[in-house]
PDB file of C-alpha atoms in Angstrom:
ATOM      1  CA  GLY A   1     118.971 -43.104 -69.614  1.00  0.00           C
ATOM      2  CA  ALA A   2     120.308 -46.490 -70.776  1.00  0.00           C
ATOM      3  CA  VAL A   3     123.897 -45.403 -71.234  1.00  0.00           C
ATOM      4  CA  VAL A   4     126.488 -47.969 -72.236  1.00  0.00           C
ATOM      5  CA  SER A   5     130.116 -47.004 -71.849  1.00  0.00           C
ATOM      6  CA  GLN A   6     132.970 -48.756 -73.612  1.00  0.00           C
ATOM      7  CA  HIS A   7     136.678 -48.416 -73.022  1.00  0.00           C
ATOM      8  CA  PRO A   8     139.081 -47.911 -74.675  1.00  0.00           C
ATOM      9  CA  SER A   9     137.695 -46.173 -77.739  1.00  0.00           C
ATOM     10  CA  TRP A  10     140.714 -47.200 -79.760  1.00  0.00           C
ATOM     11  CA  VAL A  11     143.763 -49.370 -79.252  1.00  0.00           C
ATOM     12  CA  ILE A  12     146.796 -50.319 -81.296  1.00  0.00           C
ATOM     13  CA  CYS A  13     148.639 -53.466 -80.334  1.00  0.00           C
ATOM     14  CA  LYS A  14     151.335 -55.698 -81.704  1.00  0.00           C
ATOM     15  CA  SER A  15     150.597 -59.081 -83.181  1.00  0.00           C
ATOM     16  CA  GLY A  16     150.596 -61.792 -80.524  1.00  0.00           C
ATOM     17  CA  THR A  17     149.573 -59.587 -77.635  1.00  0.00           C
ATOM     18  CA  SER A  18     146.215 -59.536 -75.850  1.00  0.00           C
ATOM     19  CA  VAL A  19     143.786 -56.653 -75.559  1.00  0.00           C
ATOM     20  CA  LYS A  20     140.977 -56.196 -73.039  1.00  0.00           C
ATOM     21  CA  ILE A  21     137.880 -54.144 -73.829  1.00  0.00           C
ATOM     22  CA  GLU A  22     135.461 -53.077 -71.097  1.00  0.00           C
ATOM     23  CA  CYS A  23     131.739 -52.520 -71.439  1.00  0.00           C
ATOM     24  CA  ARG A  24     129.761 -50.905 -68.649  1.00  0.00           C
ATOM     25  CA  SER A  25     126.098 -50.132 -68.209  1.00  0.00           C
ATOM     26  CA  LEU A  26     126.165 -46.818 -66.363  1.00  0.00           C
ATOM     27  CA  ASP A  27     122.582 -46.293 -65.249  1.00  0.00           C
ATOM     28  CA  PHE A  28     121.065 -49.753 -65.336  1.00  0.00           C
ATOM     29  CA  GLN A  29     121.889 -53.339 -64.558  1.00  0.00           C
ATOM     30  CA  ALA A  30     122.366 -55.788 -67.389  1.00  0.00           C
ATOM     31  CA  THR A  31     122.330 -59.529 -66.873  1.00  0.00           C
ATOM     32  CA  THR A  32     123.026 -59.911 -70.571  1.00  0.00           C
ATOM     33  CA  MET A  33     125.340 -57.942 -72.829  1.00  0.00           C
ATOM     34  CA  PHE A  34     126.064 -58.518 -76.495  1.00  0.00           C
ATOM     35  CA  TRP A  35     129.397 -58.178 -78.267  1.00  0.00           C
ATOM     36  CA  TYR A  36     129.398 -57.305 -81.954  1.00  0.00           C
ATOM     37  CA  ARG A  37     132.196 -56.879 -84.471  1.00  0.00           C
ATOM     38  CA  GLN A  38     132.095 -54.742 -87.580  1.00  0.00           C
ATOM     39  CA  PHE A  39     134.591 -54.845 -90.426  1.00  0.00           C
ATOM     40  CA  PRO A  40     134.814 -51.881 -92.830  1.00  0.00           C
ATOM     41  CA  LYS A  41     131.808 -51.508 -95.115  1.00  0.00           C
ATOM     42  CA  GLN A  42     130.106 -54.453 -93.449  1.00  0.00           C
ATOM     43  CA  SER A  43     127.288 -54.840 -90.974  1.00  0.00           C
ATOM     44  CA  LEU A  44     127.402 -55.689 -87.313  1.00  0.00           C
ATOM     45  CA  MET A  45     128.025 -59.353 -86.690  1.00  0.00           C
ATOM     46  CA  LEU A  46     127.137 -60.785 -83.304  1.00  0.00           C
ATOM     47  CA  MET A  47     130.117 -62.503 -81.712  1.00  0.00           C
ATOM     48  CA  ALA A  48     128.738 -63.609 -78.389  1.00  0.00           C
ATOM     49  CA  THR A  49     126.161 -63.108 -75.690  1.00  0.00           C
ATOM     50  CA  SER A  50     127.669 -62.310 -72.322  1.00  0.00           C
ATOM     51  CA  ASN A  51     125.738 -63.664 -69.334  1.00  0.00           C
ATOM     52  CA  GLU A  52     126.313 -62.374 -65.806  1.00  0.00           C
ATOM     53  CA  GLY A  53     127.614 -65.100 -63.557  1.00  0.00           C
ATOM     54  CA  SER A  54     127.766 -67.772 -66.237  1.00  0.00           C
ATOM     55  CA  LYS A  55     129.533 -68.676 -69.439  1.00  0.00           C
ATOM     56  CA  ALA A  56     129.130 -66.633 -72.555  1.00  0.00           C
ATOM     57  CA  THR A  57     127.292 -68.004 -75.563  1.00  0.00           C
ATOM     58  CA  TYR A  58     129.322 -67.739 -78.736  1.00  0.00           C
ATOM     59  CA  GLU A  59     127.980 -67.521 -82.274  1.00  0.00           C
ATOM     60  CA  GLN A  60     128.969 -70.122 -84.781  1.00  0.00           C
ATOM     61  CA  GLY A  61     132.488 -69.580 -86.070  1.00  0.00           C
ATOM     62  CA  VAL A  62     133.659 -67.419 -83.162  1.00  0.00           C
ATOM     63  CA  GLU A  63     136.515 -68.985 -81.200  1.00  0.00           C
ATOM     64  CA  LYS A  64     135.736 -68.873 -77.505  1.00  0.00           C
ATOM     65  CA  ASP A  65     139.368 -69.443 -76.545  1.00  0.00           C
ATOM     66  CA  LYS A  66     140.457 -66.471 -78.598  1.00  0.00           C
ATOM     67  CA  PHE A  67     137.730 -64.068 -77.545  1.00  0.00           C
ATOM     68  CA  LEU A  68     137.431 -64.403 -73.792  1.00  0.00           C
ATOM     69  CA  ILE A  69     134.349 -62.898 -72.232  1.00  0.00           C
ATOM     70  CA  ASN A  70     133.856 -62.245 -68.540  1.00  0.00           C
ATOM     71  CA  HIS A  71     130.647 -60.827 -67.080  1.00  0.00           C
ATOM     72  CA  ALA A  72     131.482 -60.661 -63.401  1.00  0.00           C
ATOM     73  CA  SER A  73     128.940 -58.065 -62.336  1.00  0.00           C
ATOM     74  CA  LEU A  74     125.594 -56.697 -63.443  1.00  0.00           C
ATOM     75  CA  THR A  75     127.243 -53.601 -64.914  1.00  0.00           C
ATOM     76  CA  LEU A  76     130.488 -54.856 -66.431  1.00  0.00           C
ATOM     77  CA  SER A  77     131.403 -57.225 -69.219  1.00  0.00           C
ATOM     78  CA  THR A  78     134.888 -57.561 -70.672  1.00  0.00           C
ATOM     79  CA  LEU A  79     136.094 -58.940 -73.982  1.00  0.00           C
ATOM     80  CA  THR A  80     139.719 -60.016 -74.229  1.00  0.00           C
ATOM     81  CA  VAL A  81     141.179 -60.629 -77.658  1.00  0.00           C
ATOM     82  CA  THR A  82     144.001 -63.066 -77.015  1.00  0.00           C
ATOM     83  CA  SER A  83     147.041 -63.454 -79.240  1.00  0.00           C
ATOM     84  CA  ALA A  84     145.718 -60.799 -81.565  1.00  0.00           C
ATOM     85  CA  HIS A  85     146.570 -60.902 -85.260  1.00  0.00           C
ATOM     86  CA  PRO A  86     146.104 -58.318 -88.005  1.00  0.00           C
ATOM     87  CA  GLU A  87     142.935 -60.056 -89.175  1.00  0.00           C
ATOM     88  CA  ASP A  88     141.409 -59.279 -85.756  1.00  0.00           C
ATOM     89  CA  SER A  89     141.612 -55.579 -86.542  1.00  0.00           C
ATOM     90  CA  SER A  90     138.025 -54.413 -86.436  1.00  0.00           C
ATOM     91  CA  PHE A  91     135.454 -52.236 -84.686  1.00  0.00           C
ATOM     92  CA  TYR A  92     134.170 -54.005 -81.557  1.00  0.00           C
ATOM     93  CA  ILE A  93     130.907 -52.761 -80.098  1.00  0.00           C
ATOM     94  CA  CYS A  94     129.073 -53.891 -76.995  1.00  0.00           C
ATOM     95  CA  SER A  95     125.398 -53.433 -76.282  1.00  0.00           C
ATOM     96  CA  ALA A  96     122.847 -53.998 -73.556  1.00  0.00           C
ATOM     97  CA  ARG A  97     119.287 -53.158 -72.597  1.00  0.00           C
ATOM     98  CA  PRO A  98     117.732 -52.181 -69.262  1.00  0.00           C
ATOM     99  CA  GLY A  99     114.994 -54.277 -67.705  1.00  0.00           C
ATOM    100  CA  THR A 100     114.292 -57.967 -67.909  1.00  0.00           C
ATOM    101  CA  GLY A 101     112.423 -58.130 -71.198  1.00  0.00           C
ATOM    102  CA  ASN A 102     114.161 -59.184 -74.390  1.00  0.00           C
ATOM    103  CA  ASN A 103     112.151 -57.202 -76.914  1.00  0.00           C
ATOM    104  CA  SER A 104     113.216 -53.636 -76.192  1.00  0.00           C
ATOM    105  CA  PRO A 105     116.000 -51.955 -78.200  1.00  0.00           C
ATOM    106  CA  LEU A 106     119.654 -52.562 -77.528  1.00  0.00           C
ATOM    107  CA  HIS A 107     121.771 -49.590 -76.561  1.00  0.00           C
ATOM    108  CA  PHE A 108     125.299 -49.504 -77.882  1.00  0.00           C
ATOM    109  CA  GLY A 109     128.594 -48.386 -76.462  1.00  0.00           C
ATOM    110  CA  ASN A 110     130.762 -46.076 -78.539  1.00  0.00           C
ATOM    111  CA  GLY A 111     132.814 -48.971 -79.810  1.00  0.00           C
ATOM    112  CA  THR A 112     136.496 -49.857 -79.700  1.00  0.00           C
ATOM    113  CA  ARG A 113     138.577 -49.674 -82.827  1.00  0.00           C
ATOM    114  CA  LEU A 114     141.291 -52.301 -82.616  1.00  0.00           C
ATOM    115  CA  THR A 115     144.315 -52.164 -84.896  1.00  0.00           C
ATOM    116  CA  VAL A 116     146.776 -55.037 -84.728  1.00  0.00           C
ATOM    117  CA  THR A 117     150.151 -54.345 -86.323  1.00  0.00           C
TER     118      THR A 117
ATOM    119  CA  GLN B   1     119.122 -66.552 -97.574  1.00  0.00           C
ATOM    120  CA  LYS B   2     120.300 -63.900 -95.176  1.00  0.00           C
ATOM    121  CA  GLU B   3     118.188 -63.422 -92.080  1.00  0.00           C
ATOM    122  CA  VAL B   4     117.861 -59.665 -92.611  1.00  0.00           C
ATOM    123  CA  GLU B   5     118.325 -58.115 -96.028  1.00  0.00           C
ATOM    124  CA  GLN B   6     118.763 -54.533 -97.095  1.00  0.00           C
ATOM    125  CA  ASN B   7     119.865 -52.885-100.304  1.00  0.00           C
ATOM    126  CA  SER B   8     123.328 -51.527 -99.578  1.00  0.00           C
ATOM    127  CA  GLY B   9     122.795 -48.484-101.789  1.00  0.00           C
ATOM    128  CA  PRO B  10     123.920 -45.810-101.869  1.00  0.00           C
ATOM    129  CA  LEU B  11     120.497 -44.216-101.949  1.00  0.00           C
ATOM    130  CA  SER B  12     120.825 -40.632-103.049  1.00  0.00           C
ATOM    131  CA  VAL B  13     118.031 -38.117-102.528  1.00  0.00           C
ATOM    132  CA  PRO B  14     117.917 -34.328-102.789  1.00  0.00           C
ATOM    133  CA  GLU B  15     117.519 -32.249 -99.670  1.00  0.00           C
ATOM    134  CA  GLY B  16     113.864 -31.940 -98.688  1.00  0.00           C
ATOM    135  CA  ALA B  17     112.801 -35.160-100.403  1.00  0.00           C
ATOM    136  CA  ILE B  18     111.459 -38.325 -98.815  1.00  0.00           C
ATOM    137  CA  ALA B  19     113.958 -41.140 -98.372  1.00  0.00           C
ATOM    138  CA  SER B  20     112.547 -44.655 -98.334  1.00  0.00           C
ATOM    139  CA  LEU B  21     114.610 -47.464 -96.830  1.00  0.00           C
ATOM    140  CA  ASN B  22     113.510 -51.075 -97.033  1.00  0.00           C
ATOM    141  CA  CYS B  23     114.272 -54.278 -95.177  1.00  0.00           C
ATOM    142  CA  THR B  24     113.078 -57.868 -95.433  1.00  0.00           C
ATOM    143  CA  TYR B  25     113.546 -60.637 -92.901  1.00  0.00           C
ATOM    144  CA  SER B  26     113.350 -64.385 -93.080  1.00  0.00           C
ATOM    145  CA  ASP B  27     112.107 -65.441 -89.629  1.00  0.00           C
ATOM    146  CA  ARG B  28     108.330 -65.282 -89.917  1.00  0.00           C
ATOM    147  CA  VAL B  29     107.776 -65.294 -86.146  1.00  0.00           C
ATOM    148  CA  SER B  30     110.043 -62.326 -85.389  1.00  0.00           C
ATOM    149  CA  GLN B  31     108.323 -59.866 -83.098  1.00  0.00           C
ATOM    150  CA  SER B  32     110.624 -56.870 -82.644  1.00  0.00           C
ATOM    151  CA  PHE B  33     112.047 -54.606 -85.311  1.00  0.00           C
ATOM    152  CA  PHE B  34     114.401 -51.678 -85.065  1.00  0.00           C
ATOM    153  CA  TRP B  35     116.017 -49.031 -87.204  1.00  0.00           C
ATOM    154  CA  TYR B  36     119.432 -47.710 -86.219  1.00  0.00           C
ATOM    155  CA  ARG B  37     121.476 -44.942 -87.779  1.00  0.00           C
ATOM    156  CA  GLN B  38     125.236 -45.234 -87.963  1.00  0.00           C
ATOM    157  CA  TYR B  39     127.514 -42.392 -88.926  1.00  0.00           C
ATOM    158  CA  SER B  40     130.898 -43.296 -90.344  1.00  0.00           C
ATOM    159  CA  GLY B  41     133.252 -44.425 -87.604  1.00  0.00           C
ATOM    160  CA  LYS B  42     130.586 -44.300 -84.925  1.00  0.00           C
ATOM    161  CA  SER B  43     128.410 -46.876 -83.208  1.00  0.00           C
ATOM    162  CA  PRO B  44     124.720 -47.331 -84.071  1.00  0.00           C
ATOM    163  CA  GLU B  45     122.095 -45.141 -82.486  1.00  0.00           C
ATOM    164  CA  LEU B  46     118.431 -46.099 -82.224  1.00  0.00           C
ATOM    165  CA  ILE B  47     115.942 -44.247 -84.400  1.00  0.00           C
ATOM    166  CA  MET B  48     112.754 -46.278 -84.170  1.00  0.00           C
ATOM    167  CA  SER B  49     111.336 -49.492 -82.847  1.00  0.00           C
ATOM    168  CA  ILE B  50     108.163 -51.137 -84.134  1.00  0.00           C
ATOM    169  CA  TYR B  51     106.364 -54.215 -82.921  1.00  0.00           C
ATOM    170  CA  SER B  52     102.957 -54.371 -84.626  1.00  0.00           C
ATOM    171  CA  ASN B  53     101.722 -54.097 -88.191  1.00  0.00           C
ATOM    172  CA  GLY B  54     101.140 -50.641 -89.569  1.00  0.00           C
ATOM    173  CA  ASP B  55     102.852 -47.302 -89.338  1.00  0.00           C
ATOM    174  CA  LYS B  56     104.608 -45.644 -86.428  1.00  0.00           C
ATOM    175  CA  GLU B  57     105.593 -42.009 -86.692  1.00  0.00           C
ATOM    176  CA  ASP B  58     108.203 -40.063 -84.727  1.00  0.00           C
ATOM    177  CA  GLY B  59     108.959 -36.613 -86.022  1.00  0.00           C
ATOM    178  CA  ARG B  60     110.316 -36.864 -89.567  1.00  0.00           C
ATOM    179  CA  PHE B  61     110.622 -40.632 -89.306  1.00  0.00           C
ATOM    180  CA  THR B  62     107.943 -43.235 -90.039  1.00  0.00           C
ATOM    181  CA  ALA B  63     108.481 -46.946 -89.617  1.00  0.00           C
ATOM    182  CA  GLN B  64     106.199 -49.347 -91.442  1.00  0.00           C
ATOM    183  CA  LEU B  65     105.795 -53.023 -90.636  1.00  0.00           C
ATOM    184  CA  ASN B  66     104.074 -55.737 -92.643  1.00  0.00           C
ATOM    185  CA  LYS B  67     104.541 -59.087 -90.943  1.00  0.00           C
ATOM    186  CA  ALA B  68     102.630 -61.001 -93.630  1.00  0.00           C
ATOM    187  CA  SER B  69     105.140 -59.822 -96.221  1.00  0.00           C
ATOM    188  CA  GLN B  70     108.048 -59.941 -93.741  1.00  0.00           C
ATOM    189  CA  TYR B  71     108.883 -56.381 -94.625  1.00  0.00           C
ATOM    190  CA  VAL B  72     109.802 -53.327 -92.602  1.00  0.00           C
ATOM    191  CA  SER B  73     110.611 -49.891 -93.943  1.00  0.00           C
ATOM    192  CA  LEU B  74     111.723 -46.471 -92.772  1.00  0.00           C
ATOM    193  CA  LEU B  75     110.607 -43.225 -94.347  1.00  0.00           C
ATOM    194  CA  ILE B  76     112.499 -40.015 -93.706  1.00  0.00           C
ATOM    195  CA  ARG B  77     110.571 -36.901 -94.620  1.00  0.00           C
ATOM    196  CA  ASP B  78     112.208 -33.578 -95.444  1.00  0.00           C
ATOM    197  CA  SER B  79     115.610 -35.249 -95.710  1.00  0.00           C
ATOM    198  CA  GLN B  80     118.550 -33.174 -94.532  1.00  0.00           C
ATOM    199  CA  PRO B  81     122.256 -33.506 -95.346  1.00  0.00           C
ATOM    200  CA  SER B  82     122.755 -34.437 -91.689  1.00  0.00           C
ATOM    201  CA  ASP B  83     120.640 -37.543 -92.335  1.00  0.00           C
ATOM    202  CA  SER B  84     123.428 -38.871 -94.549  1.00  0.00           C
ATOM    203  CA  ALA B  85     124.487 -42.068 -92.817  1.00  0.00           C
ATOM    204  CA  THR B  86     124.087 -45.822 -92.959  1.00  0.00           C
ATOM    205  CA  TYR B  87     120.713 -47.079 -91.767  1.00  0.00           C
ATOM    206  CA  LEU B  88     120.652 -50.503 -90.197  1.00  0.00           C
ATOM    207  CA  CYS B  89     117.582 -52.675 -89.908  1.00  0.00           C
ATOM    208  CA  ALA B  90     117.629 -55.053 -86.931  1.00  0.00           C
ATOM    209  CA  VAL B  91     115.354 -57.930 -86.057  1.00  0.00           C
ATOM    210  CA  SER B  92     115.022 -59.870 -82.845  1.00  0.00           C
ATOM    211  CA  PRO B  93     114.740 -63.540 -83.824  1.00  0.00           C
ATOM    212  CA  VAL B  94     112.537 -65.784 -81.757  1.00  0.00           C
ATOM    213  CA  ASN B  95     114.081 -69.028 -80.627  1.00  0.00           C
ATOM    214  CA  ILE B  96     111.596 -71.371 -79.055  1.00  0.00           C
ATOM    215  CA  SER B  97     114.128 -72.851 -76.643  1.00  0.00           C
ATOM    216  CA  SER B  98     115.634 -69.573 -75.536  1.00  0.00           C
ATOM    217  CA  ASN B  99     115.010 -65.970 -76.392  1.00  0.00           C
ATOM    218  CA  THR B 100     118.326 -64.314 -75.645  1.00  0.00           C
ATOM    219  CA  GLY B 101     117.220 -60.951 -76.921  1.00  0.00           C
ATOM    220  CA  LYS B 102     120.009 -60.674 -79.474  1.00  0.00           C
ATOM    221  CA  LEU B 103     119.508 -58.563 -82.570  1.00  0.00           C
ATOM    222  CA  ILE B 104     120.377 -59.606 -86.097  1.00  0.00           C
ATOM    223  CA  PHE B 105     121.368 -56.744 -88.363  1.00  0.00           C
ATOM    224  CA  GLY B 106     121.043 -56.218 -92.064  1.00  0.00           C
ATOM    225  CA  GLN B 107     124.037 -54.961 -93.983  1.00  0.00           C
ATOM    226  CA  GLY B 108     122.716 -51.417 -93.906  1.00  0.00           C
ATOM    227  CA  THR B 109     121.694 -48.910 -96.554  1.00  0.00           C
ATOM    228  CA  THR B 110     123.880 -45.885 -97.125  1.00  0.00           C
ATOM    229  CA  LEU B 111     121.823 -42.735 -97.545  1.00  0.00           C
ATOM    230  CA  GLN B 112     123.244 -39.631 -99.191  1.00  0.00           C
ATOM    231  CA  VAL B 113     121.216 -36.438 -98.967  1.00  0.00           C
ATOM    232  CA  LYS B 114     122.488 -33.872-101.446  1.00  0.00           C
ATOM    233  CA  PRO B 115     122.089 -30.151-100.683  1.00  0.00           C
TER     234      PRO B 115
END
């Protein structure tokens, strides 16, 4: 149980274009999903908390106009990287947890490797 | 001071030995602690969760928590080459105004188990 699916698993795009990444909870509903980013040899850095039916909460230093998050249903959150640049190339991973408590583990999608050329 | 700190390693142990991975955290009121394993190029997968002081065992893995010292560790017994990966410590910070349930990760410790 607690399967999180992410799509696409990898994407290559040209500088200046936008890329949308989908995150789905397959066997549970998630009012909250979390988007992380990981650069090579570094740890996971939380970008934003996606809230179903309301605005996302962004971590300090993350541009909300560049990283658009939409959480339109209890099983789907999307992250759109707008006007992507080479420095946005990274491994983007979403996560969620079943239930209403906030202390259980997060389950991660398989991640999306973005390469901006 | 980083919120969650780990030695990046690499930690190298021979096959069959015990690997000991350590993590310290800065938020004294944190309540939830997790160990994830991440293979190169893959996303993290949960190994253990621990919420109260003491030891928690699951197969070859033992998590240890000491809230007074703000310290959590992971022991891997009978280490296998397939255990070679990066081990991430994660802590759920407690915010009085809102507990969003986010996890803060350490930088991870790379474990190498040599045959």
